[in-house]
Coordinates of C-alpha atoms and ligand atoms in Angstrom, one line a residue:
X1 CA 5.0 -160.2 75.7
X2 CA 4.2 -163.7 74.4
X3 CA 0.8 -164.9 75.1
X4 CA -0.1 -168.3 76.3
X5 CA -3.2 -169.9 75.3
X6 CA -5.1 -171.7 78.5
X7 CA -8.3 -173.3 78.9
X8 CA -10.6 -171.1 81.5
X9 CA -14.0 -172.9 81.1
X10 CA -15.5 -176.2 80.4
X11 CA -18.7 -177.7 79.6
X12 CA -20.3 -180.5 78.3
X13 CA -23.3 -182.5 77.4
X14 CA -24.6 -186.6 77.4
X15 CA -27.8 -187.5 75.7
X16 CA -30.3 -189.1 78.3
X17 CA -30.8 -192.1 76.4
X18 CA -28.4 -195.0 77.3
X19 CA -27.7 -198.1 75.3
X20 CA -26.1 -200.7 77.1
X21 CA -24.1 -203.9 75.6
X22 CA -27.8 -206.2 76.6
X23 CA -29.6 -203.4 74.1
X24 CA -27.3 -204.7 71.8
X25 CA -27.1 -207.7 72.5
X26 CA -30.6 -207.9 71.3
X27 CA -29.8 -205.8 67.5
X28 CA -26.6 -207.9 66.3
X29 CA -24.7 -211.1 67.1
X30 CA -22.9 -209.8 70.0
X31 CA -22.1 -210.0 73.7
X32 CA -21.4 -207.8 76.5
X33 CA -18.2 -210.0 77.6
X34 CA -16.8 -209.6 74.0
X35 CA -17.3 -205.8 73.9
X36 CA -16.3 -205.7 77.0
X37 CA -12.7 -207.1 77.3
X38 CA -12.3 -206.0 73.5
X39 CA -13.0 -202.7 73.4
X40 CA -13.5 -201.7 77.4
X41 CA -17.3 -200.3 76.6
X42 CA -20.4 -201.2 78.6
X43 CA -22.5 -198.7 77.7
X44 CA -23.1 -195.1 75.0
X45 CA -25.4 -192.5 75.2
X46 CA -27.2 -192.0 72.3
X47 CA -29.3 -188.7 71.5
X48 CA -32.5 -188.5 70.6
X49 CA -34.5 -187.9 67.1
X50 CA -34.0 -184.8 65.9
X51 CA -31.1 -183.9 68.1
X52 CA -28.1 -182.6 66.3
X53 CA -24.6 -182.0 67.0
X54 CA -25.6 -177.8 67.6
X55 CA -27.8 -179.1 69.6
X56 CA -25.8 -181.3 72.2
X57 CA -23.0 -178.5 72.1
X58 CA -25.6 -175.7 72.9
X59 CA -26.6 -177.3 75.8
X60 CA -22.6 -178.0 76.8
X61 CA -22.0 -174.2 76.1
X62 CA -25.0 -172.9 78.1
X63 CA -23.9 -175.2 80.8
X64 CA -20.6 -173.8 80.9
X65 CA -21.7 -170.0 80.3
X66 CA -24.0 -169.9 83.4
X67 CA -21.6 -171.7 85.4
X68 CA -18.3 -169.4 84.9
X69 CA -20.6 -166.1 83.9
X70 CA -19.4 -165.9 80.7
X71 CA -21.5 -163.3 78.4
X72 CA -21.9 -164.6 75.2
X73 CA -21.2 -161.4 73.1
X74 CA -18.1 -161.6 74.5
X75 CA -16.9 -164.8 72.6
X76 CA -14.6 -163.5 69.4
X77 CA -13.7 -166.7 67.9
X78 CA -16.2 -170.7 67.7
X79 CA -14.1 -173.4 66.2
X80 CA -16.8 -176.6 66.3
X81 CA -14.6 -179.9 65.6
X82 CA -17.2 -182.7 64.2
X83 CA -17.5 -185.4 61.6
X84 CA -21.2 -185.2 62.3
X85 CA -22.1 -181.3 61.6
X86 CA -25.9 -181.1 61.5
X87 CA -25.5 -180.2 57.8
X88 CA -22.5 -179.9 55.0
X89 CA -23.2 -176.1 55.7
X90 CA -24.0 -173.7 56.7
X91 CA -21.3 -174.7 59.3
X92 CA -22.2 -176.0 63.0
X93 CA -20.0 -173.0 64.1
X94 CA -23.0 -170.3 62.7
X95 CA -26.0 -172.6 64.1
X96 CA -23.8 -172.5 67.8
X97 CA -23.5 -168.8 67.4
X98 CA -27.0 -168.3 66.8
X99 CA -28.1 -171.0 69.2
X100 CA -26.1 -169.2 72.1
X101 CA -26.1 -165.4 71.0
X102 CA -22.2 -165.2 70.5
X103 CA -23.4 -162.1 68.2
X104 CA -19.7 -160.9 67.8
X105 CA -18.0 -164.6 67.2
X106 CA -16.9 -165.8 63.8
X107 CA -16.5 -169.2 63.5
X108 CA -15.7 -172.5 61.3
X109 CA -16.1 -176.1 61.6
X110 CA -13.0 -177.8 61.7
X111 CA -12.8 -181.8 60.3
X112 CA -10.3 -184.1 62.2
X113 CA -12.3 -187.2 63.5
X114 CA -11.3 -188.2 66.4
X115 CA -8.4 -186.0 66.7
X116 CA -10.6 -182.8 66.4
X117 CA -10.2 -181.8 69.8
X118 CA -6.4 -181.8 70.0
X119 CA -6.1 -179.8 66.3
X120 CA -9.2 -177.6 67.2
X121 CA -6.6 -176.4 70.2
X122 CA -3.4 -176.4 68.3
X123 CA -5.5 -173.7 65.7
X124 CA -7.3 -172.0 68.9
X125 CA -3.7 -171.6 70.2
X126 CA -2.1 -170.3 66.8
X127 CA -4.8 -167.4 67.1
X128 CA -4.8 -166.8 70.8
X129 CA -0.6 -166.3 69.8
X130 CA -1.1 -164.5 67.4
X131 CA -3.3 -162.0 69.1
X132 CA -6.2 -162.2 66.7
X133 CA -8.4 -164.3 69.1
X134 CA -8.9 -163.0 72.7
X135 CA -12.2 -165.7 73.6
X136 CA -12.5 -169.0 71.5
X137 CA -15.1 -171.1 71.8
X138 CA -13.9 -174.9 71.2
X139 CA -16.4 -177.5 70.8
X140 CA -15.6 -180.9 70.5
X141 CA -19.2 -182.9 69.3
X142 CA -20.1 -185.4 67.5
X143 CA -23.7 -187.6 67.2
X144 CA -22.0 -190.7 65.7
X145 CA -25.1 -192.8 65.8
X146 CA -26.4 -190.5 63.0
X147 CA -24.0 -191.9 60.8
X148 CA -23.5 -195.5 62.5
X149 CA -25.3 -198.8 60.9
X150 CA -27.0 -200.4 64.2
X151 CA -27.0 -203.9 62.0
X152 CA -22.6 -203.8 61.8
X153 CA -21.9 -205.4 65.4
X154 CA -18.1 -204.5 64.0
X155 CA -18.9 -200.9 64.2
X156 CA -22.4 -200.3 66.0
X157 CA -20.7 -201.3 69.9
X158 CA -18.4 -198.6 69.2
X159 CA -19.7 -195.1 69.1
X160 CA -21.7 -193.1 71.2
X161 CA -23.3 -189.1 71.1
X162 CA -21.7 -186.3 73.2
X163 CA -20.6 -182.7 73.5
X164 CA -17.5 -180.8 75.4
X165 CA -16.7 -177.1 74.9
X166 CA -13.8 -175.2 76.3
X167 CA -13.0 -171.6 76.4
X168 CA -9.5 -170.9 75.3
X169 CA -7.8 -167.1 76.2
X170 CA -4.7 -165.8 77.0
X171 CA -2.9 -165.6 79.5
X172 CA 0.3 -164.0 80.1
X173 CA 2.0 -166.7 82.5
X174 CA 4.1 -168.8 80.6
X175 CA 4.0 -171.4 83.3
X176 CA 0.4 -172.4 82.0
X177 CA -1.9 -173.1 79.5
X178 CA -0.9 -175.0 76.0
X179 CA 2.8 -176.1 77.2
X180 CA 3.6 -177.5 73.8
X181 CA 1.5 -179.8 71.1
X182 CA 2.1 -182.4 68.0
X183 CA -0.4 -182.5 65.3
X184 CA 0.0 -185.4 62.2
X185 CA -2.0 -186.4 59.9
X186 CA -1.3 -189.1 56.9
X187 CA -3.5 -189.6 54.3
X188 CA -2.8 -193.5 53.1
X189 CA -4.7 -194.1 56.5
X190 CA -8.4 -193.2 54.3
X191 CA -9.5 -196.5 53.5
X192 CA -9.6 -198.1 56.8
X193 CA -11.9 -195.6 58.3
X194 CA -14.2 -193.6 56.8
X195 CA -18.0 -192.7 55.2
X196 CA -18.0 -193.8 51.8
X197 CA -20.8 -191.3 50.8
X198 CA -22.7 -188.4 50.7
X199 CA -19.3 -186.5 50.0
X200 CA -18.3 -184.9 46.4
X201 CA -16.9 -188.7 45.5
X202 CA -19.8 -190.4 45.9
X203 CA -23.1 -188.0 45.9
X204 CA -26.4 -189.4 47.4
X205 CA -28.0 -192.0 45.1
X206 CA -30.7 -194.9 45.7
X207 CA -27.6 -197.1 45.4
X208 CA -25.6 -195.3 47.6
X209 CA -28.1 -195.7 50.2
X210 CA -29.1 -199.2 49.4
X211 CA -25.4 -200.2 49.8
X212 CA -25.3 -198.5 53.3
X213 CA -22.6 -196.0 52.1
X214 CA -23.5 -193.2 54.1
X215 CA -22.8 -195.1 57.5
X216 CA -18.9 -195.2 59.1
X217 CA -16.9 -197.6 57.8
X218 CA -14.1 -198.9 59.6
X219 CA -11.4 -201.9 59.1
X220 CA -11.1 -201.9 63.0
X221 CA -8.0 -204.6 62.9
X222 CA -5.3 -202.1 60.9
X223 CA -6.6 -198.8 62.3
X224 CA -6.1 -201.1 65.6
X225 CA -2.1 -201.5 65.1
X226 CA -1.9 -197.5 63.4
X227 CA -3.7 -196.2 66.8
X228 CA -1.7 -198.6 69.4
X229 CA 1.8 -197.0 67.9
X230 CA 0.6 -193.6 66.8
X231 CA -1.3 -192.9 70.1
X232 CA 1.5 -194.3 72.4
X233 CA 4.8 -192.9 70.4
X234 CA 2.9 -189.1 70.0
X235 CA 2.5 -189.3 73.8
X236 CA 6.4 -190.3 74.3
X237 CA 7.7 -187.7 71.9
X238 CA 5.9 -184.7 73.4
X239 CA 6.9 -185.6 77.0
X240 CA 10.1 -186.1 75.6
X241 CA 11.0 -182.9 73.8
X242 CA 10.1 -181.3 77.3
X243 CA 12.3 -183.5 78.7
X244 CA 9.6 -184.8 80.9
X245 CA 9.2 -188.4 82.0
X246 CA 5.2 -190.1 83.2
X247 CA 6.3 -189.3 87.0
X248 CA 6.1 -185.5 85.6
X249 CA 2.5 -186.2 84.7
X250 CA -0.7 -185.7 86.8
X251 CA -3.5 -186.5 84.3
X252 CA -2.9 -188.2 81.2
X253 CA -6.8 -187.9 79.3
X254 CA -6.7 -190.6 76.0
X255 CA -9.4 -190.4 73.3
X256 CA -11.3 -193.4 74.2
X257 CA -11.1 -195.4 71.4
X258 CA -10.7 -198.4 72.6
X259 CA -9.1 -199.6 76.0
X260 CA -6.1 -201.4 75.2
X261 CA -5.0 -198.7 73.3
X262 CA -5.8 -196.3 75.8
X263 CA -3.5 -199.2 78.3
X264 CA -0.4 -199.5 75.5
X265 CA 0.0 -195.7 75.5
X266 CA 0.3 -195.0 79.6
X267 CA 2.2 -198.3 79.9
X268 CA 4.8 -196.3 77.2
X269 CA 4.8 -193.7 79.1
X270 CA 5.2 -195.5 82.4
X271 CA 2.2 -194.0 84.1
X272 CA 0.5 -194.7 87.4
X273 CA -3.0 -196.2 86.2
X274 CA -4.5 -193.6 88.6
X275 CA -3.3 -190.8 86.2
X276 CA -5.0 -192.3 83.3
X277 CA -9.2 -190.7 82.3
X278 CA -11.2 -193.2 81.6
X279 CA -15.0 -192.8 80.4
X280 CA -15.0 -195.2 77.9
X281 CA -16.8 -197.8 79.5
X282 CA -19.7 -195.5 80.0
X283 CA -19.8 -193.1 76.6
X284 CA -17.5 -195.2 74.4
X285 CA -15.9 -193.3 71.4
X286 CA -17.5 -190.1 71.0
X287 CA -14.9 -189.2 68.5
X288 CA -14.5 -185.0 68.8
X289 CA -16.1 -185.4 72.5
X290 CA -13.9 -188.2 74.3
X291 CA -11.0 -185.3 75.5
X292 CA -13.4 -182.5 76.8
X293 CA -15.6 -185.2 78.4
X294 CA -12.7 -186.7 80.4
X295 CA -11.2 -183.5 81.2
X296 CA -15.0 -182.4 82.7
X297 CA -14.4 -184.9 84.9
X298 CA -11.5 -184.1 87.1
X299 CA -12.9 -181.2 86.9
X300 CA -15.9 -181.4 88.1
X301 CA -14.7 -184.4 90.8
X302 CA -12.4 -182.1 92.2
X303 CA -9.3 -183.9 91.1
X304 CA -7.4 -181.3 88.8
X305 CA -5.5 -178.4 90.8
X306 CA -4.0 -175.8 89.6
X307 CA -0.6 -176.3 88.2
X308 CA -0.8 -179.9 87.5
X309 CA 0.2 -181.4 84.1
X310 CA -2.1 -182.8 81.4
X311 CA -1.8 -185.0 78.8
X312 CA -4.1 -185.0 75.6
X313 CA -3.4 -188.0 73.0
X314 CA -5.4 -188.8 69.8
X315 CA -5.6 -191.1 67.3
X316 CA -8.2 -191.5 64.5
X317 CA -9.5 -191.3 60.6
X318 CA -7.2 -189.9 57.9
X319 CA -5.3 -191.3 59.9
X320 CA -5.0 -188.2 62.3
X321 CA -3.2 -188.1 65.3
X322 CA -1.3 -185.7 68.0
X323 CA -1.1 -184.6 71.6
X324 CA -1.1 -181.3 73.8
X325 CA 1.2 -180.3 76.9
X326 CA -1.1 -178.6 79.1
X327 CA -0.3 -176.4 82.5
X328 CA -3.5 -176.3 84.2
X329 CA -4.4 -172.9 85.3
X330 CA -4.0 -169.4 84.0
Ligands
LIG401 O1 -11.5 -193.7 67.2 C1 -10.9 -193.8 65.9 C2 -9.9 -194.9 65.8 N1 -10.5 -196.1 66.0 C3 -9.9 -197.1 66.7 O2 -8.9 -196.8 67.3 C4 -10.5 -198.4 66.8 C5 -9.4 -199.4 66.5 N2 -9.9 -200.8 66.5 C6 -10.4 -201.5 67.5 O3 -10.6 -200.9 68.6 C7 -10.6 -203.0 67.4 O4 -10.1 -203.4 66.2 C8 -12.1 -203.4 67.4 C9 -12.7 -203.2 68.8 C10 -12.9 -202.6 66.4 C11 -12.2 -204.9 67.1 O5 -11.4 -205.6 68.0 P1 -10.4 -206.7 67.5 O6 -9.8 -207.3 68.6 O7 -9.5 -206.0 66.5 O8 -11.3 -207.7 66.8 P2 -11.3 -208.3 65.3 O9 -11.9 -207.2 64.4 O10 -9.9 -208.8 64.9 O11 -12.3 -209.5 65.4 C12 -12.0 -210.6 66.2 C13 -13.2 -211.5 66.1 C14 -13.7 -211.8 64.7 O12 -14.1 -213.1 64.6 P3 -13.2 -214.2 63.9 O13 -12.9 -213.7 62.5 O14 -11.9 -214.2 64.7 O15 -14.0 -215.4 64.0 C15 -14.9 -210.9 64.5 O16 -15.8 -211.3 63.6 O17 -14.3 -210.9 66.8 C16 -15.5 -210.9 65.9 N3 -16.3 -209.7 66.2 C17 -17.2 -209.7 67.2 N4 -17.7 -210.6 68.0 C18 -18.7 -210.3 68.9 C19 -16.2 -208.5 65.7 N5 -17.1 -207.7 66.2 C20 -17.7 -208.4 67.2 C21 -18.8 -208.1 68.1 N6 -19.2 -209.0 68.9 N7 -19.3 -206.8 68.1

């Protein structure tokens, strides 16, 4: 029988620390009323020295083991999406799996920006179909303000630190679970958002460092117009190649980029605002985190029943972008 991959746990983590758009306010030539109506923000968490992205997600993952008494051991498969891995390697994936005791989980870190959640769960899927996986660990985490320049007001109001983790399994319903998902990526996208160095290209140097290329760069204007269409038109074509239509939709959860983006896509897929997650104006873009943050929410609040459909939509660096159908419930 086919198997359907479906989300059966959640969890997530927020640093304590929060910087408001007064904090900033006080660091670079900015102000809360331009943050706010530009970008929707008003304030990030930001985590603390020495905490890393294993870290954060540890934390999310205990959270969510104790609360749906899930025995770590029992854990086959971690896929960690991040841009902000503690270290090139050894992988976050092996620091979670010794951080938690998932001693019979391999695992890999998976690099998408912020569309790592969305292609961590079209590959957690893929194994979950295939049979291979029974218990994946997806965690979606980044600590962006290790790599953000808090003297760029262009970039520095954008980013915050956080950590979600689902478990994906089977389950042999076909009613719910991953419903159906789009994954794109397009390379000509790599000079409007990226980190210059520290990579293969441009090793660690004095100069690289002097010339702040080890902090995100982003040309926030173009990836604006890529993300408005390729967040909005990715949420339109999976609806309708299910030949579903925004009334079909109970949740629609947006990485939180930016609010008018977030606002372009549900007004293209003629959603009720009440369907639409929003978080950004108290994490702002936690790149890999935004999704499983949201989706903690209606959780957690009580919203999401069983059965209702979910919409995930990304955009970010590479470009990357895509969306998943979801059923929720197993
Ligand atoms: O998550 C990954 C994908 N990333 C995104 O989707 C982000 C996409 N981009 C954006 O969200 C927006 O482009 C930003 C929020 C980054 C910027 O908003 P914008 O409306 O595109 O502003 P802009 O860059 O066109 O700048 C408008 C003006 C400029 O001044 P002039 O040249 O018009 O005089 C900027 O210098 O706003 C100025 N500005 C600021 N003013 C106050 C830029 N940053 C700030 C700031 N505070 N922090």
């Amino acid at each position: 029988m086919a198997l359907n991959a479906t989300i059966t746990a959640i969890g997530t983590y927020i640093p304590e620390k929060v910087l408001t758009n007064q904090d900033l306010e006080k660091m670079v030539d900015t102000n809360n009323e331009w943050i706010r109506t530009r970008t929707g923000i008003q304030e990030r968490r930001i985590a603390s020295n020495g905490q890393a992205t294993s870290h954060m997600s540890v934390d999310a993952i205990k959270e969510m083991l104790d609360e749906y008494d899930v025995d770590p051991e029992t854990i086959d498969t971690i896929i960690v999406s991040t841009v902000t891995p503690d270290m090139f390697f050894p992988s976050t994936a092996c620091l979670i799996q010794e951080g938690i005791g998932a001693t019979n989980a391999w695992g890999f870190d998976l690099s998408a920006a912020c569309s790592g959640f969305v292609f961590g769960l079209e590959t957690a899927t893929q194994f979950i179909q295939s049979g291979r996986s029974k218990r994946i660990l997806l965690v979606g985490a980044d600590t962006m303000s290790s790599i953000t320049n808090y003297e760029d007001r262009n970039t520095c109001i954008l980013f915050g630190d956080g950590a979600g983790v689902v478990l994906v399994e089977p389950t042999e319903n076909s009613e719910y679970g991953i419903l159906d998902s789009l994954v794109y990526c397009d390379g000509s996208g790599a000079d409007y958002l990226n980190m210059p160095a520290g990579g293969s290209l441009n090793p660690a140097t004095h100069e690289t460092v002097e010339q702040g290329m080890h902090y995100l760069y982003q040309d926030g204007r173009t990836v604006f117009k890529f993300a408005v269409n390729g967040m909005a038109n990715v949420s339109v074509e999976i609806l309708e190649r299910n030949n579903l239509t925004g009334d079909d939709v109970d949740f629609f959860i947006p990485h939180q980029a930016n609010k008018r983006i977030i606002d372009a896509a549900a007004k293209k897929m003629n959603l009720a605002p009440e369907k639409v997650v929003i978080n950004i104006d108290k994490y702002a873009n936690t790149t890999a985190a935004t999704i499983p943050l949201g989706l903690h929410e209606i959780v957690k609040s009580g919203q999401l029943n069983q059965g209702d459909l979910i919409v995930f939509a990304t955009f970010g660096a590479g470009f990357t972008w895509g969306a998943t159908l979801l059923r929720w419930g197993q």
